[in-house]
Amino acid sequence: MKRIGIVGAGTMGIGVAQLFAENEYDVVLVDIADDILDRARREIARNVRLAPLVRPGVKRISLSELDDRINFTKSIAELSDVDYVVENVTEDWPTKRRLYEQLDSVCRADAILGVNTSAILITRVASVTGRAPLVVGVHFMNPAPLKPTVEVIRGVHTSQETIEQTRALLATAGKSCIVVEDSPGFVTNRVLMITINEAIFLLWERVASVQQIDRLFKECFGHSMGPLETADLIGLDTVLLSLEVLYDELNDPKYRPCPLLRKMVYAGRTGKKSGQGFRPYETSTTQN
């Protein structure tokens, strides 16, 4: 594989595009608006400049090499010759359904479609395509260039060859993977989202402060980040959508989103990417 398509130039798409560009793949990064693509270009350039500080020993890539390797485009038709697609759009089923119907008609018949979703079933995504054996879950963690492991999800019809090709592709990018079976939220988010949601309930109920909750997880359990820090990094809108998927698919009230979470999302306080979540952040616009 030499050419990778990335759909969605948000936080996750930026990280995945950077990861493959750094590892000498040609990347086609697709989104719907010029301002989103311009922000992605700036953010990737900034991340590459900071890479030697954040990841000592990483192979350095010049900004000119970066421009040569990543094609920023609004045209989904430019995915017609890619070998592998990694999709990173919002956790909204109607949006994903429309996109995968397009991808199925635009991409080569042998191209693999990698679903980088937080909670939606891979089998459901595959059902709207004519290539179910070539649809696989590739759940990257944020930030994608830094996290060593990817959760790979086998849908009901995903072929073993697709799993092995995915494993080999990730290995060339310096990633290991753990293959799990298809279930809402898979392993990571089935556990993580309920933990984050309960942490938000504890804050809402005034049992503890933001700082206290995160400090307990870091100092008592050895976590590098607390659950509320993690929620801000993921994006509170993504957390809410993931919980709604889990609630709808499993019909279990333990996944009902905390009212405080909904209120923050409605207020536009979606975490690090908006500049305000459970903590204030400097936005990338300010940084650039």
PDB file of C-alpha atoms in Angstrom:
ATOM      1  CA  MET A   1       0.000   0.000   0.000  1.00  0.00           C
ATOM      2  CA  LYS A   2       1.269   3.436  -0.945  1.00  0.00           C
ATOM      3  CA  ARG A   3      -1.688   5.805  -0.969  1.00  0.00           C
ATOM      4  CA  ILE A   4      -3.984   6.430   2.033  1.00  0.00           C
ATOM      5  CA  GLY A   5      -7.270   8.327   2.026  1.00  0.00           C
ATOM      6  CA  ILE A   6      -8.322  10.153   5.187  1.00  0.00           C
ATOM      7  CA  VAL A   7     -11.908  11.421   5.439  1.00  0.00           C
ATOM      8  CA  GLY A   8     -12.545  14.077   8.062  1.00  0.00           C
ATOM      9  CA  ALA A   9      -9.959  16.737   8.947  1.00  0.00           C
ATOM     10  CA  GLY A  10     -10.891  17.213  12.589  1.00  0.00           C
ATOM     11  CA  THR A  11      -8.644  16.380  15.527  1.00  0.00           C
ATOM     12  CA  MET A  12      -8.469  12.666  14.750  1.00  0.00           C
ATOM     13  CA  GLY A  13      -8.155  13.041  10.986  1.00  0.00           C
ATOM     14  CA  ILE A  14      -5.296  15.499  11.467  1.00  0.00           C
ATOM     15  CA  GLY A  15      -3.431  13.010  13.650  1.00  0.00           C
ATOM     16  CA  VAL A  16      -3.961  10.049  11.324  1.00  0.00           C
ATOM     17  CA  ALA A  17      -2.942  12.074   8.250  1.00  0.00           C
ATOM     18  CA  GLN A  18       0.217  13.232  10.014  1.00  0.00           C
ATOM     19  CA  LEU A  19       1.022   9.679  11.104  1.00  0.00           C
ATOM     20  CA  PHE A  20       0.919   8.242   7.580  1.00  0.00           C
ATOM     21  CA  ALA A  21       2.683  11.234   5.995  1.00  0.00           C
ATOM     22  CA  GLU A  22       5.519  10.875   8.496  1.00  0.00           C
ATOM     23  CA  ASN A  23       5.833   7.254   7.428  1.00  0.00           C
ATOM     24  CA  GLU A  24       6.234   8.139   3.739  1.00  0.00           C
ATOM     25  CA  TYR A  25       2.710   7.435   2.502  1.00  0.00           C
ATOM     26  CA  ASP A  26       0.952   9.670   0.025  1.00  0.00           C
ATOM     27  CA  VAL A  27      -2.136  10.970   1.820  1.00  0.00           C
ATOM     28  CA  VAL A  28      -5.393  12.396   0.471  1.00  0.00           C
ATOM     29  CA  LEU A  29      -7.147  14.335   3.264  1.00  0.00           C
ATOM     30  CA  VAL A  30     -10.791  15.118   2.481  1.00  0.00           C
ATOM     31  CA  ASP A  31     -13.212  17.458   4.243  1.00  0.00           C
ATOM     32  CA  ILE A  32     -16.160  19.605   3.222  1.00  0.00           C
ATOM     33  CA  ALA A  33     -14.826  23.157   3.746  1.00  0.00           C
ATOM     34  CA  ASP A  34     -11.719  25.158   2.923  1.00  0.00           C
ATOM     35  CA  ASP A  35     -11.459  26.631   6.429  1.00  0.00           C
ATOM     36  CA  ILE A  36     -11.393  23.162   7.968  1.00  0.00           C
ATOM     37  CA  LEU A  37      -8.674  22.049   5.558  1.00  0.00           C
ATOM     38  CA  ASP A  38      -6.673  25.244   6.146  1.00  0.00           C
ATOM     39  CA  ARG A  39      -6.807  24.676   9.894  1.00  0.00           C
ATOM     40  CA  ALA A  40      -5.739  21.058   9.382  1.00  0.00           C
ATOM     41  CA  ARG A  41      -2.770  22.166   7.273  1.00  0.00           C
ATOM     42  CA  ARG A  42      -1.652  24.636   9.970  1.00  0.00           C
ATOM     43  CA  GLU A  43      -2.146  22.153  12.783  1.00  0.00           C
ATOM     44  CA  ILE A  44      -0.208  19.379  11.042  1.00  0.00           C
ATOM     45  CA  ALA A  45       2.644  21.795  10.258  1.00  0.00           C
ATOM     46  CA  ARG A  46       2.713  22.890  13.886  1.00  0.00           C
ATOM     47  CA  ASN A  47       2.688  19.278  15.128  1.00  0.00           C
ATOM     48  CA  VAL A  48       5.559  18.376  12.798  1.00  0.00           C
ATOM     49  CA  ARG A  49       7.618  21.324  14.036  1.00  0.00           C
ATOM     50  CA  LEU A  50       7.036  20.254  17.655  1.00  0.00           C
ATOM     51  CA  ALA A  51       7.558  16.516  17.017  1.00  0.00           C
ATOM     52  CA  PRO A  52      11.275  16.439  18.007  1.00  0.00           C
ATOM     53  CA  LEU A  53      10.330  17.905  21.405  1.00  0.00           C
ATOM     54  CA  VAL A  54       7.286  15.716  21.990  1.00  0.00           C
ATOM     55  CA  ARG A  55       8.715  12.518  20.469  1.00  0.00           C
ATOM     56  CA  PRO A  56      12.509  12.541  20.713  1.00  0.00           C
ATOM     57  CA  GLY A  57      14.071  10.231  18.136  1.00  0.00           C
ATOM     58  CA  VAL A  58      11.145  10.415  15.702  1.00  0.00           C
ATOM     59  CA  LYS A  59      12.175  10.628  12.068  1.00  0.00           C
ATOM     60  CA  ARG A  60      12.054  14.293  11.094  1.00  0.00           C
ATOM     61  CA  ILE A  61      10.039  15.439   8.099  1.00  0.00           C
ATOM     62  CA  SER A  62      10.395  18.880   6.501  1.00  0.00           C
ATOM     63  CA  LEU A  63       7.382  21.078   5.816  1.00  0.00           C
ATOM     64  CA  SER A  64       8.102  20.848   2.081  1.00  0.00           C
ATOM     65  CA  GLU A  65       8.019  17.033   2.292  1.00  0.00           C
ATOM     66  CA  LEU A  66       4.760  17.316   4.193  1.00  0.00           C
ATOM     67  CA  ASP A  67       3.200  19.436   1.449  1.00  0.00           C
ATOM     68  CA  ASP A  68       4.366  16.941  -1.163  1.00  0.00           C
ATOM     69  CA  ARG A  69       2.821  14.006   0.687  1.00  0.00           C
ATOM     70  CA  ILE A  70      -0.569  15.392   1.763  1.00  0.00           C
ATOM     71  CA  ASN A  71      -3.218  16.485  -0.714  1.00  0.00           C
ATOM     72  CA  PHE A  72      -5.826  18.626   1.097  1.00  0.00           C
ATOM     73  CA  THR A  73      -9.056  18.503  -0.886  1.00  0.00           C
ATOM     74  CA  LYS A  74     -12.839  18.893  -0.746  1.00  0.00           C
ATOM     75  CA  SER A  75     -13.336  16.366  -3.554  1.00  0.00           C
ATOM     76  CA  ILE A  76     -14.196  12.844  -2.467  1.00  0.00           C
ATOM     77  CA  ALA A  77     -13.528  11.781  -6.064  1.00  0.00           C
ATOM     78  CA  GLU A  78      -9.808  12.105  -5.346  1.00  0.00           C
ATOM     79  CA  LEU A  79     -10.076   8.931  -3.270  1.00  0.00           C
ATOM     80  CA  SER A  80     -10.602   6.919  -6.452  1.00  0.00           C
ATOM     81  CA  ASP A  81      -7.034   5.592  -6.504  1.00  0.00           C
ATOM     82  CA  VAL A  82      -6.252   5.102  -2.801  1.00  0.00           C
ATOM     83  CA  ASP A  83      -5.402   1.687  -1.369  1.00  0.00           C
ATOM     84  CA  TYR A  84      -6.897   2.215   2.077  1.00  0.00           C
ATOM     85  CA  VAL A  85      -9.355   4.719   3.561  1.00  0.00           C
ATOM     86  CA  VAL A  86      -9.515   5.784   7.211  1.00  0.00           C
ATOM     87  CA  GLU A  87     -12.799   7.561   7.937  1.00  0.00           C
ATOM     88  CA  ASN A  88     -13.046   9.953  10.905  1.00  0.00           C
ATOM     89  CA  VAL A  89     -16.347  11.837  10.558  1.00  0.00           C
ATOM     90  CA  THR A  90     -18.776  12.609  13.374  1.00  0.00           C
ATOM     91  CA  GLU A  91     -20.514   9.860  15.365  1.00  0.00           C
ATOM     92  CA  ASP A  92     -23.794  10.305  13.531  1.00  0.00           C
ATOM     93  CA  TRP A  93     -25.287   7.335  11.702  1.00  0.00           C
ATOM     94  CA  PRO A  94     -27.108   9.218   8.882  1.00  0.00           C
ATOM     95  CA  THR A  95     -23.868  11.098   8.120  1.00  0.00           C
ATOM     96  CA  LYS A  96     -21.798   7.914   8.096  1.00  0.00           C
ATOM     97  CA  ARG A  97     -24.359   6.050   6.011  1.00  0.00           C
ATOM     98  CA  ARG A  98     -24.320   8.692   3.268  1.00  0.00           C
ATOM     99  CA  LEU A  99     -20.525   8.830   3.312  1.00  0.00           C
ATOM    100  CA  TYR A 100     -20.025   5.071   3.008  1.00  0.00           C
ATOM    101  CA  GLU A 101     -22.471   4.851   0.132  1.00  0.00           C
ATOM    102  CA  GLN A 102     -20.308   7.476  -1.609  1.00  0.00           C
ATOM    103  CA  LEU A 103     -17.030   5.772  -0.695  1.00  0.00           C
ATOM    104  CA  ASP A 104     -18.303   2.461  -2.018  1.00  0.00           C
ATOM    105  CA  SER A 105     -19.031   4.003  -5.409  1.00  0.00           C
ATOM    106  CA  VAL A 106     -15.889   6.181  -5.616  1.00  0.00           C
ATOM    107  CA  CYS A 107     -13.128   3.912  -4.280  1.00  0.00           C
ATOM    108  CA  ARG A 108     -11.464   1.060  -6.164  1.00  0.00           C
ATOM    109  CA  ALA A 109     -13.178  -2.297  -5.747  1.00  0.00           C
ATOM    110  CA  ASP A 110     -10.184  -3.652  -3.787  1.00  0.00           C
ATOM    111  CA  ALA A 111      -9.747  -0.632  -1.485  1.00  0.00           C
ATOM    112  CA  ILE A 112     -10.196  -1.313   2.220  1.00  0.00           C
ATOM    113  CA  LEU A 113     -12.502   0.973   4.205  1.00  0.00           C
ATOM    114  CA  GLY A 114     -11.249   1.531   7.752  1.00  0.00           C
ATOM    115  CA  VAL A 115     -13.913   2.830  10.145  1.00  0.00           C
ATOM    116  CA  ASN A 116     -12.406   5.026  12.850  1.00  0.00           C
ATOM    117  CA  THR A 117     -15.583   5.267  14.930  1.00  0.00           C
ATOM    118  CA  SER A 118     -16.026   5.582  18.679  1.00  0.00           C
ATOM    119  CA  ALA A 119     -19.041   3.316  19.085  1.00  0.00           C
ATOM    120  CA  ILE A 120     -21.008   2.530  15.888  1.00  0.00           C
ATOM    121  CA  LEU A 121     -21.055  -1.129  14.869  1.00  0.00           C
ATOM    122  CA  ILE A 122     -18.667  -1.996  12.033  1.00  0.00           C
ATOM    123  CA  THR A 123     -21.168  -4.538  10.708  1.00  0.00           C
ATOM    124  CA  ARG A 124     -23.778  -1.788  10.405  1.00  0.00           C
ATOM    125  CA  VAL A 125     -21.383   0.378   8.405  1.00  0.00           C
ATOM    126  CA  ALA A 126     -20.445  -2.551   6.152  1.00  0.00           C
ATOM    127  CA  SER A 127     -24.118  -3.260   5.440  1.00  0.00           C
ATOM    128  CA  VAL A 128     -24.509  -0.111   3.315  1.00  0.00           C
ATOM    129  CA  THR A 129     -21.574  -1.051   1.070  1.00  0.00           C
ATOM    130  CA  GLY A 130     -21.057  -3.763  -1.511  1.00  0.00           C
ATOM    131  CA  ARG A 131     -17.703  -4.734   0.023  1.00  0.00           C
ATOM    132  CA  ALA A 132     -18.452  -5.981   3.556  1.00  0.00           C
ATOM    133  CA  PRO A 133     -15.342  -8.243   3.656  1.00  0.00           C
ATOM    134  CA  LEU A 134     -13.197  -5.121   3.083  1.00  0.00           C
ATOM    135  CA  VAL A 135     -14.722  -3.043   5.908  1.00  0.00           C
ATOM    136  CA  VAL A 136     -12.872  -3.081   9.240  1.00  0.00           C
ATOM    137  CA  GLY A 137     -12.789  -1.005  12.391  1.00  0.00           C
ATOM    138  CA  VAL A 138      -9.550   0.923  13.014  1.00  0.00           C
ATOM    139  CA  HIS A 139     -10.010   2.761  16.299  1.00  0.00           C
ATOM    140  CA  PHE A 140      -7.037   5.100  16.678  1.00  0.00           C
ATOM    141  CA  MET A 141      -6.483   6.802  20.018  1.00  0.00           C
ATOM    142  CA  ASN A 142      -5.866  10.538  20.292  1.00  0.00           C
ATOM    143  CA  PRO A 143      -3.277  11.848  19.536  1.00  0.00           C
ATOM    144  CA  ALA A 144      -2.770   9.230  16.824  1.00  0.00           C
ATOM    145  CA  PRO A 145       0.974   9.814  16.201  1.00  0.00           C
ATOM    146  CA  LEU A 146       1.774   9.284  19.901  1.00  0.00           C
ATOM    147  CA  LYS A 147      -0.374   6.293  20.859  1.00  0.00           C
ATOM    148  CA  PRO A 148       1.381   2.955  20.203  1.00  0.00           C
ATOM    149  CA  THR A 149      -1.663   0.689  19.804  1.00  0.00           C
ATOM    150  CA  VAL A 150      -4.787   0.670  17.629  1.00  0.00           C
ATOM    151  CA  GLU A 151      -7.992  -1.219  18.454  1.00  0.00           C
ATOM    152  CA  VAL A 152      -8.942  -3.164  15.306  1.00  0.00           C
ATOM    153  CA  ILE A 153     -12.525  -4.418  15.100  1.00  0.00           C
ATOM    154  CA  ARG A 154     -13.650  -7.393  13.055  1.00  0.00           C
ATOM    155  CA  GLY A 155     -17.173  -7.012  11.667  1.00  0.00           C
ATOM    156  CA  VAL A 156     -19.306 -10.065  11.009  1.00  0.00           C
ATOM    157  CA  HIS A 157     -18.172 -10.184   7.361  1.00  0.00           C
ATOM    158  CA  THR A 158     -14.645  -8.727   7.681  1.00  0.00           C
ATOM    159  CA  SER A 159     -12.208 -11.122   6.003  1.00  0.00           C
ATOM    160  CA  GLN A 160      -9.047 -12.411   7.630  1.00  0.00           C
ATOM    161  CA  GLU A 161      -7.083 -10.993   4.696  1.00  0.00           C
ATOM    162  CA  THR A 162      -8.444  -7.520   5.503  1.00  0.00           C
ATOM    163  CA  ILE A 163      -7.379  -7.972   9.134  1.00  0.00           C
ATOM    164  CA  GLU A 164      -3.870  -9.009   8.097  1.00  0.00           C
ATOM    165  CA  GLN A 165      -3.521  -6.163   5.599  1.00  0.00           C
ATOM    166  CA  THR A 166      -4.631  -3.732   8.295  1.00  0.00           C
ATOM    167  CA  ARG A 167      -2.171  -5.191  10.772  1.00  0.00           C
ATOM    168  CA  ALA A 168       0.658  -4.888   8.221  1.00  0.00           C
ATOM    169  CA  LEU A 169      -0.262  -1.295   7.335  1.00  0.00           C
ATOM    170  CA  LEU A 170      -0.279  -0.262  10.988  1.00  0.00           C
ATOM    171  CA  ALA A 171       3.058  -1.967  11.578  1.00  0.00           C
ATOM    172  CA  THR A 172       4.670   0.132   8.841  1.00  0.00           C
ATOM    173  CA  ALA A 173       3.449   3.210  10.742  1.00  0.00           C
ATOM    174  CA  GLY A 174       4.987   1.922  13.971  1.00  0.00           C
ATOM    175  CA  LYS A 175       1.712   0.761  15.522  1.00  0.00           C
ATOM    176  CA  SER A 176       0.724  -2.529  17.074  1.00  0.00           C
ATOM    177  CA  CYS A 177      -2.915  -3.589  17.144  1.00  0.00           C
ATOM    178  CA  ILE A 178      -5.317  -5.650  19.202  1.00  0.00           C
ATOM    179  CA  VAL A 179      -8.118  -7.315  17.226  1.00  0.00           C
ATOM    180  CA  VAL A 180     -11.529  -7.555  18.929  1.00  0.00           C
ATOM    181  CA  GLU A 181     -14.991  -8.606  17.808  1.00  0.00           C
ATOM    182  CA  ASP A 182     -17.738  -6.173  16.854  1.00  0.00           C
ATOM    183  CA  SER A 183     -19.841  -4.692  19.659  1.00  0.00           C
ATOM    184  CA  PRO A 184     -21.108  -1.158  20.374  1.00  0.00           C
ATOM    185  CA  GLY A 185     -18.165   0.849  21.714  1.00  0.00           C
ATOM    186  CA  PHE A 186     -15.907  -2.209  21.245  1.00  0.00           C
ATOM    187  CA  VAL A 187     -13.700  -2.701  24.344  1.00  0.00           C
ATOM    188  CA  THR A 188     -12.105   0.699  24.874  1.00  0.00           C
ATOM    189  CA  ASN A 189     -15.121   2.966  24.618  1.00  0.00           C
ATOM    190  CA  ARG A 190     -17.578   0.536  26.154  1.00  0.00           C
ATOM    191  CA  VAL A 191     -15.521   0.910  29.351  1.00  0.00           C
ATOM    192  CA  LEU A 192     -14.150   4.445  28.914  1.00  0.00           C
ATOM    193  CA  MET A 193     -17.398   6.250  28.105  1.00  0.00           C
ATOM    194  CA  ILE A 194     -19.227   4.940  31.142  1.00  0.00           C
ATOM    195  CA  THR A 195     -16.238   5.934  33.309  1.00  0.00           C
ATOM    196  CA  ILE A 196     -16.224   9.459  31.892  1.00  0.00           C
ATOM    197  CA  ASN A 197     -19.999   9.723  32.269  1.00  0.00           C
ATOM    198  CA  GLU A 198     -19.874   8.671  35.929  1.00  0.00           C
ATOM    199  CA  ALA A 199     -17.072  11.173  36.570  1.00  0.00           C
ATOM    200  CA  ILE A 200     -19.314  13.900  35.107  1.00  0.00           C
ATOM    201  CA  PHE A 201     -22.185  12.740  37.322  1.00  0.00           C
ATOM    202  CA  LEU A 202     -19.882  13.016  40.371  1.00  0.00           C
ATOM    203  CA  LEU A 203     -19.011  16.576  39.367  1.00  0.00           C
ATOM    204  CA  TRP A 204     -22.697  17.405  38.740  1.00  0.00           C
ATOM    205  CA  GLU A 205     -23.628  15.987  42.153  1.00  0.00           C
ATOM    206  CA  ARG A 206     -20.832  18.076  43.774  1.00  0.00           C
ATOM    207  CA  VAL A 207     -19.146  15.020  45.230  1.00  0.00           C
ATOM    208  CA  ALA A 208     -15.742  16.295  44.061  1.00  0.00           C
ATOM    209  CA  SER A 209     -14.175  19.009  41.905  1.00  0.00           C
ATOM    210  CA  VAL A 210     -12.701  18.567  38.423  1.00  0.00           C
ATOM    211  CA  GLN A 211      -9.191  18.661  39.871  1.00  0.00           C
ATOM    212  CA  GLN A 212      -9.993  16.171  42.627  1.00  0.00           C
ATOM    213  CA  ILE A 213     -11.596  13.640  40.270  1.00  0.00           C
ATOM    214  CA  ASP A 214      -8.696  13.692  37.819  1.00  0.00           C
ATOM    215  CA  ARG A 215      -6.075  13.685  40.572  1.00  0.00           C
ATOM    216  CA  LEU A 216      -7.595  10.569  42.155  1.00  0.00           C
ATOM    217  CA  PHE A 217      -7.340   8.637  38.898  1.00  0.00           C
ATOM    218  CA  LYS A 218      -3.772   9.772  38.273  1.00  0.00           C
ATOM    219  CA  GLU A 219      -2.412   9.341  41.776  1.00  0.00           C
ATOM    220  CA  CYS A 220      -4.412   6.308  42.940  1.00  0.00           C
ATOM    221  CA  PHE A 221      -4.599   4.319  39.689  1.00  0.00           C
ATOM    222  CA  GLY A 222      -1.494   5.590  37.895  1.00  0.00           C
ATOM    223  CA  HIS A 223      -3.441   6.906  34.902  1.00  0.00           C
ATOM    224  CA  SER A 224      -1.586   9.515  32.850  1.00  0.00           C
ATOM    225  CA  MET A 225      -4.825  11.521  32.532  1.00  0.00           C
ATOM    226  CA  GLY A 226      -7.969  11.715  34.595  1.00  0.00           C
ATOM    227  CA  PRO A 227     -11.418  10.980  33.073  1.00  0.00           C
ATOM    228  CA  LEU A 228     -12.403  14.640  32.721  1.00  0.00           C
ATOM    229  CA  GLU A 229      -9.067  15.548  31.096  1.00  0.00           C
ATOM    230  CA  THR A 230      -9.596  12.619  28.745  1.00  0.00           C
ATOM    231  CA  ALA A 231     -13.120  13.798  27.906  1.00  0.00           C
ATOM    232  CA  ASP A 232     -11.802  17.262  27.040  1.00  0.00           C
ATOM    233  CA  LEU A 233      -9.175  15.720  24.756  1.00  0.00           C
ATOM    234  CA  ILE A 234     -11.683  13.457  22.974  1.00  0.00           C
ATOM    235  CA  GLY A 235     -14.275  16.215  22.661  1.00  0.00           C
ATOM    236  CA  LEU A 236     -17.425  16.357  24.791  1.00  0.00           C
ATOM    237  CA  ASP A 237     -19.604  16.286  21.669  1.00  0.00           C
ATOM    238  CA  THR A 238     -18.003  12.983  20.672  1.00  0.00           C
ATOM    239  CA  VAL A 239     -18.447  11.635  24.204  1.00  0.00           C
ATOM    240  CA  LEU A 240     -22.146  12.550  24.121  1.00  0.00           C
ATOM    241  CA  LEU A 241     -22.723  10.993  20.702  1.00  0.00           C
ATOM    242  CA  SER A 242     -20.872   7.826  21.760  1.00  0.00           C
ATOM    243  CA  LEU A 243     -22.982   7.468  24.899  1.00  0.00           C
ATOM    244  CA  GLU A 244     -26.137   7.942  22.839  1.00  0.00           C
ATOM    245  CA  VAL A 245     -25.035   5.159  20.474  1.00  0.00           C
ATOM    246  CA  LEU A 246     -24.297   2.851  23.422  1.00  0.00           C
ATOM    247  CA  TYR A 247     -27.653   3.680  25.036  1.00  0.00           C
ATOM    248  CA  ASP A 248     -29.587   3.094  21.805  1.00  0.00           C
ATOM    249  CA  GLU A 249     -27.773  -0.104  20.802  1.00  0.00           C
ATOM    250  CA  LEU A 250     -27.669  -1.781  24.232  1.00  0.00           C
ATOM    251  CA  ASN A 251     -30.915  -0.330  25.634  1.00  0.00           C
ATOM    252  CA  ASP A 252     -29.232  -0.099  29.041  1.00  0.00           C
ATOM    253  CA  PRO A 253     -29.924   2.951  31.272  1.00  0.00           C
ATOM    254  CA  LYS A 254     -26.402   2.888  32.709  1.00  0.00           C
ATOM    255  CA  TYR A 255     -25.277   4.619  29.497  1.00  0.00           C
ATOM    256  CA  ARG A 256     -27.698   7.559  29.797  1.00  0.00           C
ATOM    257  CA  PRO A 257     -25.671  10.769  29.382  1.00  0.00           C
ATOM    258  CA  CYS A 258     -25.324  13.063  32.365  1.00  0.00           C
ATOM    259  CA  PRO A 259     -27.421  16.266  32.005  1.00  0.00           C
ATOM    260  CA  LEU A 260     -24.292  18.347  32.689  1.00  0.00           C
ATOM    261  CA  LEU A 261     -22.612  16.774  29.652  1.00  0.00           C
ATOM    262  CA  ARG A 262     -25.536  17.700  27.412  1.00  0.00           C
ATOM    263  CA  LYS A 263     -25.597  21.244  28.818  1.00  0.00           C
ATOM    264  CA  MET A 264     -21.880  21.761  28.115  1.00  0.00           C
ATOM    265  CA  VAL A 265     -22.200  20.474  24.551  1.00  0.00           C
ATOM    266  CA  TYR A 266     -25.219  22.718  23.903  1.00  0.00           C
ATOM    267  CA  ALA A 267     -23.146  25.645  25.236  1.00  0.00           C
ATOM    268  CA  GLY A 268     -20.340  24.882  22.774  1.00  0.00           C
ATOM    269  CA  ARG A 269     -17.938  23.932  25.564  1.00  0.00           C
ATOM    270  CA  THR A 270     -16.727  20.773  23.878  1.00  0.00           C
ATOM    271  CA  GLY A 271     -13.223  20.550  25.335  1.00  0.00           C
ATOM    272  CA  LYS A 272      -9.745  21.300  24.117  1.00  0.00           C
ATOM    273  CA  LYS A 273     -10.743  21.891  20.494  1.00  0.00           C
ATOM    274  CA  SER A 274     -13.189  24.679  21.461  1.00  0.00           C
ATOM    275  CA  GLY A 275     -10.939  26.267  24.097  1.00  0.00           C
ATOM    276  CA  GLN A 276     -13.253  25.381  26.994  1.00  0.00           C
ATOM    277  CA  GLY A 277     -14.371  22.121  28.538  1.00  0.00           C
ATOM    278  CA  PHE A 278     -13.919  21.090  32.132  1.00  0.00           C
ATOM    279  CA  ARG A 279     -10.839  23.336  31.951  1.00  0.00           C
ATOM    280  CA  PRO A 280      -9.904  26.336  29.782  1.00  0.00           C
ATOM    281  CA  TYR A 281      -7.486  25.751  26.891  1.00  0.00           C
ATOM    282  CA  GLU A 282      -5.564  27.843  24.424  1.00  0.00           C
ATOM    283  CA  THR A 283      -7.045  27.096  21.023  1.00  0.00           C
ATOM    284  CA  SER A 284      -4.953  26.179  17.981  1.00  0.00           C
ATOM    285  CA  THR A 285      -6.147  29.395  16.305  1.00  0.00           C
ATOM    286  CA  THR A 286      -4.524  31.400  19.087  1.00  0.00           C
ATOM    287  CA  GLN A 287      -1.410  29.259  19.003  1.00  0.00           C
ATOM    288  CA  ASN A 288      -0.968  29.849  15.285  1.00  0.00           C
TER     289      ASN A 288
END
